[in-house]
Coordinates of C-alpha atoms and ligand atoms in Angstrom, one line a residue:
R1 CA 11.7 -14.0 26.2
S2 CA 15.2 -14.6 24.7
K3 CA 16.4 -11.6 26.6
D4 CA 16.6 -13.4 29.9
A5 CA 18.9 -16.0 28.4
G6 CA 20.4 -17.8 31.3
G7 CA 21.9 -21.3 31.4
G8 CA 18.7 -23.1 30.9
A9 CA 17.1 -20.7 28.5
Y10 CA 18.0 -22.7 25.4
H11 CA 15.7 -25.5 26.4
A12 CA 13.1 -23.1 27.6
Y13 CA 12.6 -21.4 24.2
E14 CA 13.3 -24.3 21.8
P15 CA 9.8 -25.6 21.9
E16 CA 8.5 -22.2 21.1
L17 CA 10.8 -21.8 18.1
H18 CA 9.5 -25.1 16.9
T19 CA 5.9 -24.0 17.3
Q20 CA 6.6 -20.8 15.4
A21 CA 8.1 -22.7 12.5
E22 CA 5.2 -25.1 12.5
E23 CA 2.8 -22.1 12.7
R24 CA 4.4 -20.5 9.7
R25 CA 4.2 -23.7 7.7
V26 CA 0.5 -24.1 8.5
L27 CA -0.1 -20.4 7.6
E28 CA 1.7 -20.8 4.4
M29 CA -0.4 -23.7 3.3
A30 CA -3.5 -21.7 4.4
L31 CA -2.3 -18.8 2.2
R32 CA -2.0 -21.1 -0.8
A33 CA -5.5 -22.4 -0.2
A34 CA -6.9 -18.9 0.3
L35 CA -6.1 -18.0 -3.3
E36 CA -7.9 -21.1 -4.6
N37 CA -10.9 -20.7 -2.3
D38 CA -11.6 -17.0 -2.8
Q39 CA -10.8 -16.0 0.8
F40 CA -9.3 -12.6 -0.3
H41 CA -11.2 -9.4 -0.9
L42 CA -10.3 -5.8 -1.4
L43 CA -11.5 -2.7 0.6
Y44 CA -11.2 0.7 -0.9
Q45 CA -10.1 3.7 1.2
P46 CA -10.8 7.2 -0.1
V47 CA -7.9 9.6 -0.9
V48 CA -9.1 13.2 -1.0
Q49 CA -7.8 16.6 -1.8
A50 CA -6.5 18.5 1.3
G51 CA -8.7 21.4 2.2
T52 CA -11.7 20.7 -0.1
G53 CA -12.1 17.0 0.7
A54 CA -12.8 16.3 -3.0
L55 CA -12.5 12.6 -3.8
M56 CA -9.3 11.9 -5.8
G57 CA -9.3 8.2 -5.8
F58 CA -9.2 5.0 -3.7
E59 CA -6.4 2.9 -2.3
A60 CA -7.1 -0.9 -2.6
L61 CA -6.3 -2.7 0.6
L62 CA -6.2 -6.5 0.8
R63 CA -8.1 -8.5 3.3
W64 CA -7.9 -12.2 4.1
T65 CA -10.9 -13.9 5.8
H66 CA -9.6 -17.2 7.1
P67 CA -12.3 -19.8 7.6
E68 CA -11.4 -20.3 11.3
H69 CA -9.3 -17.4 12.3
G70 CA -11.4 -14.7 10.7
N71 CA -9.9 -11.5 9.3
I72 CA -6.1 -11.5 9.2
S73 CA -4.3 -8.2 8.7
P74 CA -2.1 -7.7 5.6
A75 CA 0.6 -6.3 8.0
K76 CA 0.7 -9.9 9.2
F77 CA 0.3 -12.1 6.1
V78 CA 1.9 -10.0 3.4
P79 CA 5.4 -10.4 4.8
L80 CA 4.7 -14.1 5.1
A81 CA 3.5 -14.3 1.5
E82 CA 6.6 -12.5 0.4
E83 CA 8.8 -15.1 2.1
A84 CA 6.8 -18.0 0.8
R85 CA 7.0 -16.6 -2.7
L86 CA 3.3 -16.3 -2.8
I87 CA 3.1 -12.6 -3.1
A88 CA 3.3 -12.7 -7.0
P89 CA 0.1 -14.7 -7.5
I90 CA -1.6 -12.8 -4.7
G91 CA -0.4 -9.4 -6.0
E92 CA -1.6 -10.4 -9.5
W93 CA -5.0 -11.2 -8.1
V94 CA -5.1 -7.8 -6.3
L95 CA -4.1 -5.9 -9.4
R96 CA -6.6 -7.6 -11.8
N97 CA -9.4 -7.1 -9.3
A98 CA -8.6 -3.5 -8.6
C99 CA -8.3 -2.7 -12.3
M100 CA -11.6 -4.4 -13.1
E101 CA -13.4 -2.6 -10.3
A102 CA -12.0 0.9 -11.1
A103 CA -13.0 0.4 -14.8
R104 CA -16.6 0.0 -13.6
W105 CA -16.6 3.3 -11.7
D106 CA -18.5 6.0 -13.6
S107 CA -15.7 8.4 -12.7
P108 CA -12.2 9.5 -13.7
I109 CA -10.8 9.0 -10.2
R110 CA -7.8 6.7 -9.7
V111 CA -7.2 3.4 -8.0
A112 CA -4.0 2.9 -6.1
V113 CA -2.6 -0.6 -5.7
N114 CA 0.2 -1.6 -3.3
V115 CA 3.1 -3.5 -4.9
S116 CA 5.6 -5.5 -3.0
P117 CA 9.3 -5.2 -3.9
E118 CA 9.3 -9.0 -4.6
Q119 CA 6.9 -8.4 -7.5
L120 CA 9.1 -5.7 -9.0
H121 CA 12.2 -7.9 -9.0
N122 CA 10.3 -10.0 -11.6
P123 CA 10.9 -8.3 -15.0
A124 CA 7.6 -9.9 -16.3
F125 CA 5.7 -7.8 -13.9
A126 CA 5.4 -4.8 -16.3
S127 CA 3.8 -7.0 -19.0
F128 CA 1.4 -8.3 -16.4
V129 CA 0.4 -4.7 -15.6
A130 CA -0.2 -4.1 -19.3
T131 CA -2.4 -7.2 -19.6
A132 CA -4.4 -6.2 -16.5
L133 CA -5.0 -2.8 -18.1
Q134 CA -6.0 -4.3 -21.4
D135 CA -8.3 -6.9 -20.0
S136 CA -10.1 -4.4 -17.7
G137 CA -10.2 -1.5 -20.2
L138 CA -8.9 0.8 -17.4
R139 CA -7.0 3.8 -18.8
P140 CA -3.3 3.6 -17.6
E141 CA -3.4 7.1 -16.0
R142 CA -6.2 5.9 -13.7
L143 CA -3.9 3.3 -12.1
E144 CA -1.3 4.2 -9.5
L145 CA 1.1 1.7 -8.1
E146 CA 2.4 2.3 -4.5
V147 CA 5.9 1.1 -3.8
T148 CA 8.1 1.6 -0.7
E149 CA 11.7 2.8 -0.5
S150 CA 12.9 -0.7 0.2
V151 CA 12.6 -1.4 -3.5
F152 CA 15.8 0.6 -3.9
M153 CA 17.8 -1.2 -1.3
R154 CA 19.1 -3.9 -3.5
E155 CA 21.7 -2.3 -5.8
G156 CA 21.6 -2.8 -9.6
T157 CA 18.5 -4.9 -9.6
A158 CA 15.7 -5.3 -12.2
A159 CA 13.3 -3.3 -10.0
V160 CA 14.2 0.1 -11.4
Q161 CA 13.9 -1.2 -15.0
T162 CA 10.5 -2.7 -14.1
L163 CA 9.4 0.7 -12.7
E164 CA 10.6 2.4 -15.9
M165 CA 8.6 0.0 -18.1
I166 CA 5.5 0.7 -15.9
L167 CA 6.0 4.4 -16.3
D168 CA 6.2 3.9 -20.0
L169 CA 2.7 2.4 -19.9
G170 CA 1.4 5.7 -18.6
V171 CA 0.8 4.3 -15.1
R172 CA 1.6 6.5 -12.1
L173 CA 3.9 5.6 -9.2
S174 CA 3.7 6.8 -5.6
L175 CA 6.2 6.3 -2.9
D176 CA 4.5 4.7 0.1
D177 CA 5.4 5.1 3.8
F178 CA 8.0 7.7 3.0
G179 CA 10.6 8.3 5.7
T180 CA 10.3 4.9 7.4
G181 CA 12.8 3.0 5.3
Y182 CA 15.9 3.4 3.3
S183 CA 17.2 6.9 3.5
S184 CA 19.2 7.6 0.4
L185 CA 17.3 10.1 -1.8
G186 CA 19.2 9.6 -5.0
Y187 CA 16.5 7.4 -6.5
L188 CA 14.0 10.2 -6.2
S189 CA 15.7 12.0 -9.0
R190 CA 16.0 8.9 -11.1
T191 CA 12.5 7.5 -10.9
R192 CA 9.5 9.6 -11.8
F193 CA 7.1 9.4 -8.8
S194 CA 3.8 11.3 -9.1
S195 CA 3.4 11.5 -5.3
I196 CA 5.1 10.9 -2.0
K197 CA 3.0 9.4 0.8
V198 CA 4.0 10.8 4.2
D199 CA 3.8 8.0 6.7
R200 CA 1.2 8.1 9.5
S201 CA 3.9 8.1 12.1
F202 CA 4.9 11.7 11.1
V203 CA 1.3 12.8 11.0
Q204 CA 0.8 11.4 14.5
G205 CA 4.0 12.9 15.7
A206 CA 3.2 16.3 14.3
S207 CA -0.3 16.3 15.9
K208 CA 1.3 15.6 19.3
G209 CA 3.5 18.7 18.7
S210 CA 6.7 17.0 17.8
K211 CA 9.0 19.7 16.3
E212 CA 11.0 17.0 14.5
A213 CA 7.9 15.4 12.9
I214 CA 6.7 18.9 11.8
A215 CA 10.2 19.7 10.4
I216 CA 10.3 16.4 8.5
I217 CA 6.8 16.9 6.9
R218 CA 7.9 20.4 5.9
A219 CA 11.0 19.1 4.3
V220 CA 9.2 16.3 2.4
V221 CA 6.6 18.8 1.1
A222 CA 9.4 21.2 -0.1
L223 CA 11.3 18.3 -1.7
A224 CA 8.1 17.0 -3.4
D225 CA 7.2 20.5 -4.6
S226 CA 10.6 21.1 -6.1
L227 CA 10.5 17.7 -7.9
G228 CA 7.0 18.3 -9.2
M229 CA 5.4 15.7 -7.0
A230 CA 2.2 15.7 -4.9
T231 CA 2.2 14.7 -1.2
T232 CA -0.3 12.5 0.5
A233 CA -0.6 12.5 4.3
E234 CA -1.5 9.0 5.6
G235 CA -3.6 8.2 8.6
V236 CA -5.3 11.6 9.2
E237 CA -7.8 10.8 11.9
T238 CA -9.1 14.2 13.2
E239 CA -10.2 17.6 12.0
D240 CA -7.1 19.1 13.8
E241 CA -4.8 16.8 12.0
H242 CA -6.4 17.7 8.7
R243 CA -6.0 21.4 9.4
M244 CA -2.3 21.0 10.4
I245 CA -1.5 18.8 7.4
Q246 CA -3.1 21.3 5.1
A247 CA -1.2 24.2 6.7
L248 CA 2.0 22.2 6.2
G249 CA 1.2 22.0 2.5
C250 CA 0.3 18.4 1.8
T251 CA -1.8 18.2 -1.3
K252 CA -3.8 15.0 -0.6
V253 CA -5.1 13.3 2.6
Q254 CA -6.1 9.7 3.5
G255 CA -7.3 8.6 6.8
Y256 CA -10.2 7.6 9.1
Y257 CA -11.3 11.2 9.3
F258 CA -12.3 11.2 5.6
G259 CA -13.1 7.5 5.4
R260 CA -12.2 4.1 6.5
P261 CA -11.4 1.4 4.0
L262 CA -14.8 0.6 2.4
P263 CA -16.5 -2.5 1.1
V264 CA -16.5 -2.6 -2.7
L265 CA -20.1 -1.6 -3.2
E266 CA -19.9 1.4 -0.9
A267 CA -16.8 2.6 -2.7
R268 CA -18.4 2.1 -6.1
G269 CA -21.4 4.2 -5.0
L270 CA -19.2 7.0 -3.7
A271 CA -17.1 6.9 -6.9
T272 CA -20.1 7.3 -9.0
R273 CA -21.9 9.9 -6.9
E274 CA -18.8 12.1 -6.6
S275 CA -17.8 11.8 -10.3
G276 CA -19.4 15.0 -11.5
G277 CA -17.3 17.8 -10.1
T278 CA -14.2 15.8 -9.2
S279 CA -11.0 17.3 -10.5
V280 CA -8.2 14.8 -11.2
A281 CA -5.2 17.1 -11.2
A282 CA -2.0 16.2 -9.3
Ligands
C2E301 P1 -0.3 1.1 3.6 O1 -0.1 0.9 2.1 O2 0.6 2.2 4.1 O3 -1.8 1.3 3.8 C1 -2.3 2.2 4.8 C2 -2.7 1.5 6.0 O4 -3.1 2.4 7.0 C3 -3.9 0.5 5.8 O5 -3.7 -0.5 6.7 C4 -5.1 1.4 6.3 O6 -6.2 0.7 6.6 C5 -4.4 2.1 7.4 N1 -5.1 3.4 7.7 C6 -5.6 4.3 6.8 N2 -6.1 5.4 7.5 C7 -5.8 5.2 8.8 C8 -6.0 6.0 10.0 O7 -6.6 7.1 9.9 N3 -5.6 5.5 11.1 C9 -5.0 4.3 11.2 N4 -4.6 3.9 12.4 N5 -4.7 3.5 10.1 C10 -5.1 4.0 8.9 P2 -4.0 -2.0 6.2 O8 -5.2 -2.1 5.3 O9 -4.1 -2.9 7.5 O10 -2.7 -2.4 5.4 C11 -1.5 -2.4 6.0 C12 -0.4 -2.5 5.0 O11 -0.4 -3.8 4.3 C13 -0.4 -1.5 3.9 O12 0.1 -0.3 4.4 C14 0.4 -2.1 2.8 O13 1.8 -1.9 3.1 C15 0.1 -3.6 3.0 N6 -0.9 -4.0 2.0 C16 -2.2 -3.9 2.0 N7 -2.8 -4.4 0.9 C17 -1.8 -4.8 0.2 C18 -1.7 -5.5 -1.1 O14 -2.7 -5.7 -1.8 N8 -0.4 -5.8 -1.5 C19 0.7 -5.6 -0.8 N9 1.9 -6.0 -1.3 N10 0.6 -5.0 0.4 C20 -0.6 -4.6 0.9
MG302 MG1 -0.2 1.9 0.4
MG303 MG1 1.1 3.8 3.1
MG304 MG1 1.8 3.3 6.0

């Protein structure tokens, strides 16, 4: 709308800006209330080994059920929670919950938890992770924290130190949505990631025959291999995509083809059923 900014445009969109600000304020208050009123829950999406489909772990994905508006996507409310400085308490709730749940699984598979950059800029975060592990009894190597490249955008911040402290606990790190953010690769040699997650946009591109997307996936796989990291392809939806991703050398796969994000009891059942022969390498 602001594109057709003519003479009278200012007055035309002012009320809308006001409404947006108002809407944010209301949503912020609702987010605060959500924590107190148990409106959050986690779904668990399977992460499997490419080729065999063996269950390697689950990624915990946050959901908010608003009393009036129903389910609100994390893509919508996580950025808002970050701005409103609510991501710390929400993130702590996610971490504690996911650790408690994974500790119940009769299985050595891992749980992956998304961590926002805001959480990592708080130096107390590492001790919070330690406490969550202690209280749940989850072995550190069964926890994987997913961070995005944007963590490394602010120079000389506490985030890198926080990541080091987390690694010292024995927790694994993976690099989420790789290729969509900050493009300097220096941090890859300084921070010990166990795996790189190739963003769904590249998987989609490659499946549509984009030479560029294919070249990028190849390069990421080669880079990860040479740094001793695994690669996880995100958003694999079809058998063809799985075949292609496997041919390109990705070690792990996540996507609707292998399983949608599942309610906690379904994930628990799957974790326990598949525990027997599951290898937890990589
Ligand atoms: P993400 O970490 O990259 O998670 C993967 C997203 O892709 C999830 O969306 C998942 O449901 C979706 N997905 C998985 N497989 C497929 C597929 O085959 N096709 C398609 N179209 N989508 C697929 P979701 O659950 O809506 O989460 C969106 C984003 O919100 C996440 O992206 C993550 O960045 C953020 N998020 C989710 N939970 C949390 C959390 O607890 N804390 C923080 N800080 N962020 C979270
Ligand atoms: Mg993730
Ligand atoms: Mg991701
Ligand atoms: Mg993604």
